[in-house]
CSV table of C-alpha atoms (C1' of nucleotides) in Angstrom, one decimal:
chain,number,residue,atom,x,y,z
A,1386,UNK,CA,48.1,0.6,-51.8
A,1387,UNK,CA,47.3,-1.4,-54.8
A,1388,UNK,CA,44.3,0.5,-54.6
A,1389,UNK,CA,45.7,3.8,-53.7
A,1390,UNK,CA,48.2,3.7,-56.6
A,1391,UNK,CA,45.2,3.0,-59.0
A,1392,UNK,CA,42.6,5.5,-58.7
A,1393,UNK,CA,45.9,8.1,-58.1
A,1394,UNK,CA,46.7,6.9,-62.1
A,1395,UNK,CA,42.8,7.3,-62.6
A,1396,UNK,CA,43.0,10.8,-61.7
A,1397,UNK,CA,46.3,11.4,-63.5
A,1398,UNK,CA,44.8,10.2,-66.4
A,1399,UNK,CA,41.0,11.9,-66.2
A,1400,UNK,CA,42.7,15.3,-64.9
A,1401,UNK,CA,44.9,15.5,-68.0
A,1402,UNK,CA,42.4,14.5,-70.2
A,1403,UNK,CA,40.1,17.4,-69.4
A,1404,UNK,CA,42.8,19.9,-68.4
A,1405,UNK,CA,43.8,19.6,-72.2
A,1406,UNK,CA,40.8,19.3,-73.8
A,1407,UNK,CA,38.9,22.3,-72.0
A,1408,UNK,CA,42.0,23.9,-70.2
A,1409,UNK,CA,43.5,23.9,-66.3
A,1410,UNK,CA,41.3,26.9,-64.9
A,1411,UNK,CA,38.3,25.5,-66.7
A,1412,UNK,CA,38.4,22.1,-65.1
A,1413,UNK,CA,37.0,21.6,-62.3
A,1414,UNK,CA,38.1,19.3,-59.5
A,1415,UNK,CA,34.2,18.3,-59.4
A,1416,UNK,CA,34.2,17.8,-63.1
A,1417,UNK,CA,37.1,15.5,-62.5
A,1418,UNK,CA,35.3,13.5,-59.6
A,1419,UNK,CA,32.6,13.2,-60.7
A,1420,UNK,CA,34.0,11.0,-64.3
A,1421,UNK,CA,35.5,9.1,-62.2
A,1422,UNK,CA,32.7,8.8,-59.6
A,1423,UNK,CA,34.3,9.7,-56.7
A,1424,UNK,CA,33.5,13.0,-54.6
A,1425,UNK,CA,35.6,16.2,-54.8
A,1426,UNK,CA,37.1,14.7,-51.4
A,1427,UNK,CA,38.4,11.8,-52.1
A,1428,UNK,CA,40.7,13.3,-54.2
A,1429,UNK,CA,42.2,15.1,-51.8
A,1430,UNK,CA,42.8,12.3,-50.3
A,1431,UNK,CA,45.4,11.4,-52.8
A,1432,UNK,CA,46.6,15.0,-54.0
A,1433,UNK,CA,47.0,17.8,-51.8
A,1434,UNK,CA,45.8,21.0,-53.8
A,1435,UNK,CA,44.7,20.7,-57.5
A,1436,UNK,CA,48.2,22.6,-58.6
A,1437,UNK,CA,49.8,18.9,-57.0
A,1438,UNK,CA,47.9,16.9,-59.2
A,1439,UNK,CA,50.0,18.7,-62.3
A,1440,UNK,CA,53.3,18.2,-60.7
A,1441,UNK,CA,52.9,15.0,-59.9
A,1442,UNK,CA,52.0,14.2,-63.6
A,1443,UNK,CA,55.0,16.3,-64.8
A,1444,UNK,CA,57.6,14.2,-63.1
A,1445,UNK,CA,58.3,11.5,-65.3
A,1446,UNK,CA,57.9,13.5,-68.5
A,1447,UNK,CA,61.2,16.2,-66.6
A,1448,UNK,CA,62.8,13.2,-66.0
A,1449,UNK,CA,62.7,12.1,-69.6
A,1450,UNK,CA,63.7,15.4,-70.6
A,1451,UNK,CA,66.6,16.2,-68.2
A,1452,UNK,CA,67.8,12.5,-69.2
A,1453,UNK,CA,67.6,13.8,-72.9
A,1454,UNK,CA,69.0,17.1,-72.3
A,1455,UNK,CA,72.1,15.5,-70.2
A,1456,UNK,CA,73.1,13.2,-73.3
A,1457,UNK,CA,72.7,16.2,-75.8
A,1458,UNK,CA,74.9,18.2,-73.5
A,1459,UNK,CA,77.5,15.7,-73.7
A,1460,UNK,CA,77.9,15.3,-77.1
A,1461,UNK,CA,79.9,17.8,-79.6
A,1462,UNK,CA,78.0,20.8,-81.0
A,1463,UNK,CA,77.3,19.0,-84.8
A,1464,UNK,CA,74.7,18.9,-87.1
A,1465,UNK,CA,74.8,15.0,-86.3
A,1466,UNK,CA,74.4,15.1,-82.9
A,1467,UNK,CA,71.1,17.8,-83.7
A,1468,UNK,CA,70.1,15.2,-85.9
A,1469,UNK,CA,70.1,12.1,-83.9
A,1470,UNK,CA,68.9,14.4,-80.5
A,1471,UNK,CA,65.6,14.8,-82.9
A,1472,UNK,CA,65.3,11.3,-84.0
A,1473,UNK,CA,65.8,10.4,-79.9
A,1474,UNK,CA,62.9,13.3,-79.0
A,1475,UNK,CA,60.6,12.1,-81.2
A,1476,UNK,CA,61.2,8.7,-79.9
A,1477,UNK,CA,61.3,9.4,-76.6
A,1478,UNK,CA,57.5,11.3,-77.0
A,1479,UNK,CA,55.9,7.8,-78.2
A,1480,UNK,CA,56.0,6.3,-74.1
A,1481,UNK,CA,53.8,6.5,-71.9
A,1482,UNK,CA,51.7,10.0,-71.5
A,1483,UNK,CA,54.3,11.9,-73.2
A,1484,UNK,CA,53.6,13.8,-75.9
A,1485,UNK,CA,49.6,13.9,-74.0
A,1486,UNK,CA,51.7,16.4,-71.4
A,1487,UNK,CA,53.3,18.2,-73.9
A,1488,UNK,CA,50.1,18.8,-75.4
A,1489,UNK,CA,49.2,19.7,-72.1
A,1490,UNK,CA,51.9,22.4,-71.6
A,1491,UNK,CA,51.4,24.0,-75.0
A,1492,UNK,CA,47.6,24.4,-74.3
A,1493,UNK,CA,47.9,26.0,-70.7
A,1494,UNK,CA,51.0,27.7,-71.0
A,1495,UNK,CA,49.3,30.8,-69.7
A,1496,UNK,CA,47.9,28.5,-66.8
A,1497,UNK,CA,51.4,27.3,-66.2
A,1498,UNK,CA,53.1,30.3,-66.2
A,1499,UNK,CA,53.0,30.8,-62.4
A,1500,UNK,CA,53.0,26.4,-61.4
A,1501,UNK,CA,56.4,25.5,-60.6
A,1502,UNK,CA,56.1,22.9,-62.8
A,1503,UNK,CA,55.6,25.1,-65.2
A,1504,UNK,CA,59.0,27.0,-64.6
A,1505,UNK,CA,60.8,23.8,-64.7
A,1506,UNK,CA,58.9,22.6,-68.3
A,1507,UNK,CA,60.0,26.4,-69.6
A,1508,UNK,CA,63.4,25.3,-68.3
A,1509,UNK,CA,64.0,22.2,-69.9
A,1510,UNK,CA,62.5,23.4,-73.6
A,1511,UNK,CA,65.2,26.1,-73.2
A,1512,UNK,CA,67.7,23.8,-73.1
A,1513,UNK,CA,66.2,22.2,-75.7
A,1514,UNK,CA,66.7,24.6,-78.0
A,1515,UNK,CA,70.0,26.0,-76.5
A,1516,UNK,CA,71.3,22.0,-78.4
A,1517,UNK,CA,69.3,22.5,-81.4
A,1518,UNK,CA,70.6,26.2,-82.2
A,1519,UNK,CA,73.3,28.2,-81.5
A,1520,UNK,CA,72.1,31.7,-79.7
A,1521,UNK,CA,74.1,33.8,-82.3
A,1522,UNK,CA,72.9,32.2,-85.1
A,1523,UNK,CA,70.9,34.0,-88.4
A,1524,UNK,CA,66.9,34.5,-86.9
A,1525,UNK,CA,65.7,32.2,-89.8
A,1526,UNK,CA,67.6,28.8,-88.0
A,1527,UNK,CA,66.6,30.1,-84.9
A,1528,UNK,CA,62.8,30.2,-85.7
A,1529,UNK,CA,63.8,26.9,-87.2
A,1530,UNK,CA,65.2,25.0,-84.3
A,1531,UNK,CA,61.8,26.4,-82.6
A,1532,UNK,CA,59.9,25.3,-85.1
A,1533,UNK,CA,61.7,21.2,-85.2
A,1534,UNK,CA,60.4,20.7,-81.8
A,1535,UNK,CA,56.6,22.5,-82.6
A,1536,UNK,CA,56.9,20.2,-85.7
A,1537,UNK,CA,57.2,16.7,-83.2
A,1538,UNK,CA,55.1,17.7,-81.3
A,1539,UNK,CA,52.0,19.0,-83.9
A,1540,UNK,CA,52.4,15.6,-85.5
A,1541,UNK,CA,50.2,14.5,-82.6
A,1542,UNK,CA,47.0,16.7,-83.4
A,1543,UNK,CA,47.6,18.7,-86.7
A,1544,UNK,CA,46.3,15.6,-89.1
A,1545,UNK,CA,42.8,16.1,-89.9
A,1546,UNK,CA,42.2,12.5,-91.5
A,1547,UNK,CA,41.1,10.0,-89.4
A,1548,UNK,CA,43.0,7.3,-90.3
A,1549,UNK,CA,46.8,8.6,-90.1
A,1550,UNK,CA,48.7,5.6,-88.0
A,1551,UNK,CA,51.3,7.0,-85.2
A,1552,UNK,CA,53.8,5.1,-87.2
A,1553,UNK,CA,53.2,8.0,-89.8
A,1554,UNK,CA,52.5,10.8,-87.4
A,1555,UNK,CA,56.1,10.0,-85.9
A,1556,UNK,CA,57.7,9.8,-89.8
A,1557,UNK,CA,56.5,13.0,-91.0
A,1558,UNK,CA,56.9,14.8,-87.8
A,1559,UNK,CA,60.5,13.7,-88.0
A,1560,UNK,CA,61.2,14.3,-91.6
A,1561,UNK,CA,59.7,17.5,-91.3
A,1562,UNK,CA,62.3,18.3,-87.9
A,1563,UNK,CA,65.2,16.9,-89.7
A,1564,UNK,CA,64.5,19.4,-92.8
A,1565,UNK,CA,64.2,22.6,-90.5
A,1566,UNK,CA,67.8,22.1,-88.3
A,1567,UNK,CA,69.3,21.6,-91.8
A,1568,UNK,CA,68.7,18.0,-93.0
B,1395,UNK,CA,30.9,58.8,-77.3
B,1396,UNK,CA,34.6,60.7,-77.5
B,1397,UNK,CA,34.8,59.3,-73.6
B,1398,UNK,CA,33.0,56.4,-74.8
B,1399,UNK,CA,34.9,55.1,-77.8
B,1400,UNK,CA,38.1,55.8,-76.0
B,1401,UNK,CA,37.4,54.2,-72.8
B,1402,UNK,CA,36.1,51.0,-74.7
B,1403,UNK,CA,39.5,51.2,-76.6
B,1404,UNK,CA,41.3,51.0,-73.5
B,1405,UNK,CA,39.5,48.3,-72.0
B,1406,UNK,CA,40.3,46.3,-75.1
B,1407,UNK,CA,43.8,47.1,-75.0
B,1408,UNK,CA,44.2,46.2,-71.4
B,1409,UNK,CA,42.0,42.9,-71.9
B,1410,UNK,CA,44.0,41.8,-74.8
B,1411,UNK,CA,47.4,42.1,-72.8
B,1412,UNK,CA,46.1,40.5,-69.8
B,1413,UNK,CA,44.2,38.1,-71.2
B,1414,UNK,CA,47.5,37.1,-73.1
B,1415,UNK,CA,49.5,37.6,-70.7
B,1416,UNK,CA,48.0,35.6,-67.8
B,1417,UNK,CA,45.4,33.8,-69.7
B,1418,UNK,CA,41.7,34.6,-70.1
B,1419,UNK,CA,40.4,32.7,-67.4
B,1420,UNK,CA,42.8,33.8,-64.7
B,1421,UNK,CA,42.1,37.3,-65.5
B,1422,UNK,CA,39.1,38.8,-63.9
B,1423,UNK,CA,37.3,41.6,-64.6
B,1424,UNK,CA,38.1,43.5,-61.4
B,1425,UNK,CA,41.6,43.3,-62.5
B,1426,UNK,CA,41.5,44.8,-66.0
B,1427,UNK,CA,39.0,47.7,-64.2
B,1428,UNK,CA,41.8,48.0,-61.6
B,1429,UNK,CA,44.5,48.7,-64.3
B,1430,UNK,CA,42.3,51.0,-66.0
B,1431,UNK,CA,41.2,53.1,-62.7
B,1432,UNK,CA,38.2,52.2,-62.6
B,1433,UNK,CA,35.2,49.7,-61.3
B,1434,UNK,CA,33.8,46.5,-62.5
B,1435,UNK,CA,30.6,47.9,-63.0
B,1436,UNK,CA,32.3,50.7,-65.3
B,1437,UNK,CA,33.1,47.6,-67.9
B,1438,UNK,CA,29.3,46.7,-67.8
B,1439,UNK,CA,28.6,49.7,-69.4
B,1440,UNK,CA,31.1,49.4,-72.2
B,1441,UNK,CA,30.7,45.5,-73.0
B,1442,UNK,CA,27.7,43.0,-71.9
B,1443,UNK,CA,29.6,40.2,-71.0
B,1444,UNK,CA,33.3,38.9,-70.4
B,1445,UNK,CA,33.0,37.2,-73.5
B,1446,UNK,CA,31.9,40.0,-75.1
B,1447,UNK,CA,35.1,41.6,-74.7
B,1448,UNK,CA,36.8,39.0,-76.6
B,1449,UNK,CA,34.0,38.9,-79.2
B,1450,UNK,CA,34.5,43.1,-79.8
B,1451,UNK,CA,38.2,42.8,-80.1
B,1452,UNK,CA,38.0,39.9,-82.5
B,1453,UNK,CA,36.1,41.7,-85.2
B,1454,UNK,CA,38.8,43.5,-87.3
B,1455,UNK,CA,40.7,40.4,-87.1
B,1456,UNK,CA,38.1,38.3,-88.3
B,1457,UNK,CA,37.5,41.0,-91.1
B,1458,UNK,CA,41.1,41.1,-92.3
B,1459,UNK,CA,41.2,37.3,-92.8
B,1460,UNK,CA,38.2,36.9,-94.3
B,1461,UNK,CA,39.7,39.4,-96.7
B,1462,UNK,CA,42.9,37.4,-97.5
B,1463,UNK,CA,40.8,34.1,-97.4
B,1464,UNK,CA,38.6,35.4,-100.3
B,1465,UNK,CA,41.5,36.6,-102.2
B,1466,UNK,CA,43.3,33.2,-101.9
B,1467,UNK,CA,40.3,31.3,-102.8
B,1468,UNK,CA,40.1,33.4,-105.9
B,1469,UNK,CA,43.4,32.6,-107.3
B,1470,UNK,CA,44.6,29.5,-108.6
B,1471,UNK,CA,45.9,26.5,-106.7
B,1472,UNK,CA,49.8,27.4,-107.4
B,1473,UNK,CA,53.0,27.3,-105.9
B,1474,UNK,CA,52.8,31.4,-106.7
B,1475,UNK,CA,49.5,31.6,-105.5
B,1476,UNK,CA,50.9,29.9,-102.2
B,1477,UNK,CA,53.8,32.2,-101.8
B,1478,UNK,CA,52.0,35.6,-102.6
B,1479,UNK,CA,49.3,33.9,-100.1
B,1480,UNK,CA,52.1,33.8,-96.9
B,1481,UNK,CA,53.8,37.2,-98.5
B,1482,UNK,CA,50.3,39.0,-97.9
B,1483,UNK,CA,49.8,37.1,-94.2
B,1484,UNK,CA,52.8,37.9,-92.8
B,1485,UNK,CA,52.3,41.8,-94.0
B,1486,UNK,CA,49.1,41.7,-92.8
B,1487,UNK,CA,49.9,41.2,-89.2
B,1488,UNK,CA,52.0,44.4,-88.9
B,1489,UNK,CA,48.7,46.2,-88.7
B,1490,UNK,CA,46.8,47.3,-85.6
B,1491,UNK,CA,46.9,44.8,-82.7
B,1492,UNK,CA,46.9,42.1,-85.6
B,1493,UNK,CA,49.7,39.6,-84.1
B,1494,UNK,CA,49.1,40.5,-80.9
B,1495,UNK,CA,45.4,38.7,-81.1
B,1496,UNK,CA,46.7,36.0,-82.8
B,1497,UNK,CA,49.0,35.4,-79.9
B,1498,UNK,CA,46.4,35.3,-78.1
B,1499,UNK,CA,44.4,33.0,-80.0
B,1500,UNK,CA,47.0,30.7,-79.5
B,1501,UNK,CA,47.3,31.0,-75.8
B,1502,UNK,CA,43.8,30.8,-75.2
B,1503,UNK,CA,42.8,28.2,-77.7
B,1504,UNK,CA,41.6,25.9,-74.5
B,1505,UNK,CA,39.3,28.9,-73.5
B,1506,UNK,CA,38.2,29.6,-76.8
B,1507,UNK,CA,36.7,26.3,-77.1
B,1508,UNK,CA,33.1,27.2,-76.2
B,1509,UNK,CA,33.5,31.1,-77.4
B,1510,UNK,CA,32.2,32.1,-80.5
B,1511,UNK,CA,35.0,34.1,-81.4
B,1512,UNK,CA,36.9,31.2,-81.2
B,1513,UNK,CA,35.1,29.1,-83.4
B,1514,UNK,CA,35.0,32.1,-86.1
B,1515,UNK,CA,38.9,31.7,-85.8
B,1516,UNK,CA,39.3,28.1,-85.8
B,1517,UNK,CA,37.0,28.1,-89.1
B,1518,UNK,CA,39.8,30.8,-90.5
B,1519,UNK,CA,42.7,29.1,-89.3
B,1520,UNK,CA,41.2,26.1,-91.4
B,1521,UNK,CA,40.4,28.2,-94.6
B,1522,UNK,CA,43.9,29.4,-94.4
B,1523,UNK,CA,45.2,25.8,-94.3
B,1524,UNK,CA,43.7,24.7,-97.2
B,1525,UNK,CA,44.7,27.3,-99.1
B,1526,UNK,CA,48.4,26.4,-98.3
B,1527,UNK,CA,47.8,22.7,-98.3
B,1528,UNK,CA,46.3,20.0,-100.3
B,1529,UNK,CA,43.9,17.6,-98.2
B,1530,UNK,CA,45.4,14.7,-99.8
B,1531,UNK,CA,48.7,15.5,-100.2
B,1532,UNK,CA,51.5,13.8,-98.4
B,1533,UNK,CA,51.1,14.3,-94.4
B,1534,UNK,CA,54.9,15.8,-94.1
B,1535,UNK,CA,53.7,18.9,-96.4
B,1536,UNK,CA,50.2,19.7,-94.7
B,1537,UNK,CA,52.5,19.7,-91.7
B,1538,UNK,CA,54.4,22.3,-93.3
B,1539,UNK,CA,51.5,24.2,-94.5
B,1540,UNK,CA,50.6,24.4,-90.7
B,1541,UNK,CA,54.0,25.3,-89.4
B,1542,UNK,CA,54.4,28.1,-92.1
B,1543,UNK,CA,51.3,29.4,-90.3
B,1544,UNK,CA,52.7,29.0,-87.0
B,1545,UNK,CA,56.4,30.4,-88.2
B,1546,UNK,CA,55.0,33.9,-89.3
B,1547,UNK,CA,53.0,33.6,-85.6
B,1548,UNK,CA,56.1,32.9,-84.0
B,1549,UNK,CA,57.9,35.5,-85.5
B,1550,UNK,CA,56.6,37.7,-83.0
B,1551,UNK,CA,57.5,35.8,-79.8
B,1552,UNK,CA,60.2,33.3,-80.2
B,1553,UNK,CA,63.5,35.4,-80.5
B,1554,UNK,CA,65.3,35.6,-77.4
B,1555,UNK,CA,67.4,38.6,-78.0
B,1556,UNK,CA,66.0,42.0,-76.6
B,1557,UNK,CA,67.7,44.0,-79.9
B,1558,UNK,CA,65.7,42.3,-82.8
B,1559,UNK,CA,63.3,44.5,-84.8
B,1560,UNK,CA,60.2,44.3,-86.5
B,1561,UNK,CA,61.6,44.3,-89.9
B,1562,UNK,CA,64.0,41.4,-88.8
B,1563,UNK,CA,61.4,39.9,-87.1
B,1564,UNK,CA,59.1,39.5,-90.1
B,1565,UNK,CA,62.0,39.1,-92.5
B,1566,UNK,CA,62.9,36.0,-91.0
B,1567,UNK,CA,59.1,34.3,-90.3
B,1568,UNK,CA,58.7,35.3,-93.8
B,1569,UNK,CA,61.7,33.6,-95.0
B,1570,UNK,CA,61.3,30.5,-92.9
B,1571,UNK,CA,57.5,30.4,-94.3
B,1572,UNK,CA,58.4,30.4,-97.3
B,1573,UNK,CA,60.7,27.9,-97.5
B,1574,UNK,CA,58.7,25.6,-95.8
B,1575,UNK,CA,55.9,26.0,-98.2
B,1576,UNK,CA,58.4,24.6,-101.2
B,1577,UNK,CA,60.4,28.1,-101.8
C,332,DG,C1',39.9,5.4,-48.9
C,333,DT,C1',35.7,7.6,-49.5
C,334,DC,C1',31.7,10.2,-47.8
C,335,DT,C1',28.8,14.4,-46.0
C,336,DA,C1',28.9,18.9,-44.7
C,337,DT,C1',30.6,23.3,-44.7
C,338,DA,C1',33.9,27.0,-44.4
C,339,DG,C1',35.7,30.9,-46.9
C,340,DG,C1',36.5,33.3,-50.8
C,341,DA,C1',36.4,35.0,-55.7
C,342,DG,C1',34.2,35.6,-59.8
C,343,DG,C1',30.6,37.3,-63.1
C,344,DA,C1',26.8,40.0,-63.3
C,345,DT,C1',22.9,43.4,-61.9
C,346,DA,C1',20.2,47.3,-59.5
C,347,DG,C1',19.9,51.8,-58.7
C,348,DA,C1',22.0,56.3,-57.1
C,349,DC,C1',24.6,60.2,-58.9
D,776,DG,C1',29.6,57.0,-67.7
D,777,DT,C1',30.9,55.7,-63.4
D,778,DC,C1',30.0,54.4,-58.6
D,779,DT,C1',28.4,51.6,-54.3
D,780,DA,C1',26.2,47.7,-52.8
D,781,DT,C1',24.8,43.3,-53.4
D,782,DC,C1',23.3,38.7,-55.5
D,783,DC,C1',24.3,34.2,-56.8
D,784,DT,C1',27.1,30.7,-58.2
D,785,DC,C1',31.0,28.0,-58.2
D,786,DC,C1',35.5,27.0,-56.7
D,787,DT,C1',39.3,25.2,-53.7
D,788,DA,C1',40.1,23.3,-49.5
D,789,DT,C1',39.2,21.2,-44.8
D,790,DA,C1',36.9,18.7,-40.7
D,791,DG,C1',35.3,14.8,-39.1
D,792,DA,C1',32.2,10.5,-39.6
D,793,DC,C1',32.3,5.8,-41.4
DNA sequence: GTCTATAGGAGGATAGAC
DNA sequence: GTCTATCCTCCTATAGAC
């Protein structure tokens, strides 16, 4: 079981790897085998069909979110409590694989669109937004609140210097999604 | 070559909203043939290859940027410059299926990797950043640069209400653009 | 837990008739 | 220009040995 949980992670981490990099439909479960030098059976030893390998890497990242929507729910409808539900986002994307799966969804939305955890991700970014703007607001802060998350998130690939540290990544992504929901 | 060029037409239309809507790699041939009425072998006449398809479609795309890229890089490096830059963007997809290939662009990107229309587009997408953005200018405003890129984009997707129109639509990813390139 | 072998199907692409 | 028929390859998934 040690084992077991360890080349499950292995796949976790080789599948999402290549399923961002060159897309769901394009990635074979052979291609993913055969990095980690296993055959295309042994991995359906651990998952049951290739759409189970997505879910089970979506869990913890829902959890994260529904744990981050819940507070956001709770508190009152200010420009504070849009400000610090950024700051916490952003935050909350530096653990684990996190902002690698949102990567993930943003490049194979398409793919997604019929994988139930696709449904719940389109869920949970809906009620996302639903905190950061009101649904009867001007276009412009809609396309802004929109635009917040994109920003935290784009932090993580836009940069075309080498060099950039995640400690600035995380700044600018967050000054920039502070700025759009209205400082 | 009446039959001909309108056939082709319509296989590009189809291909473009399928391809967008589904993704390009879950849509096969003998659907787009289905929707159209007609056989696979039918769309061998028209276009060589799948890829091809998306190659042909990508042309007058390709052609309008490269337009819009030459004027930019003609003009000076100024805040006006900038402006008039996104002013001229935004207007420029209301033509033809302008917008609608950039959406798909962007939900296809993964499929795009190895395609050479893809890499003609990436290249644009850059020369349009630089013309927005400085290279070594402060990582919250090339952000920015991007996101004003992907705010006239978004323009076309992002609103939720069913009542919105074009000129509203573009008033707003305009506005939004704008601001975030520094007014 | 991983392997070999294989079923079963779908997809892109082509040949050749009409 | 469009069709029928077919090829070939690759994929997901399973059966059963070790």
């Amino acid at each position: 079981m040690r084992e077991n949980a360890n080349t499950r992670t292995r796949i976790q981490d080789v599948a999402l790897e290549l399923f961002t990099e060159q897309g769901y439909e394009a990635t074979s479960l052979r291609e993913i085998a055969e990095r980690l030098g296993v055959t295309k059976a042994a991995l359906y030893y651990h998952f049951k069909t290739k759409e189970d390998i997505v879910i089970s890497m979506v869990e913890s990242r829902i959890a994260a979110m529904d744990e981050l929507i819940a507070w956001g729910e709770s508190q009152p409808r200010t420009p504070e409590t849009r400000r610090e539900y950024v700051r916490r986002y952003a935050a909350d994307l530096q653990h684990g694989r996190h902002h690698e799966m949102m990567r993930f969804f943003e490049r194979n939305q398409t793919a997604m669109r019929t994988n139930p955890a696709g449904e719940k991700m389109r869920e949970r970014m809906m009620a996302m937004l639903d905190i950061l703007t009101d649904k009867d607001a001007p276009l412009a802060d809609q396309l802004k609140g929109s635009l917040a998350i994109f920003a935290i998130h784009a932090t993580w690939f836009v940069f075309r210097q080498p060099d950039v540290t995640d400690e600035q990544r995380q700044q600018a992504g967050l000054q920039v999604a502070l700025e759009l929901i209205g400082d």
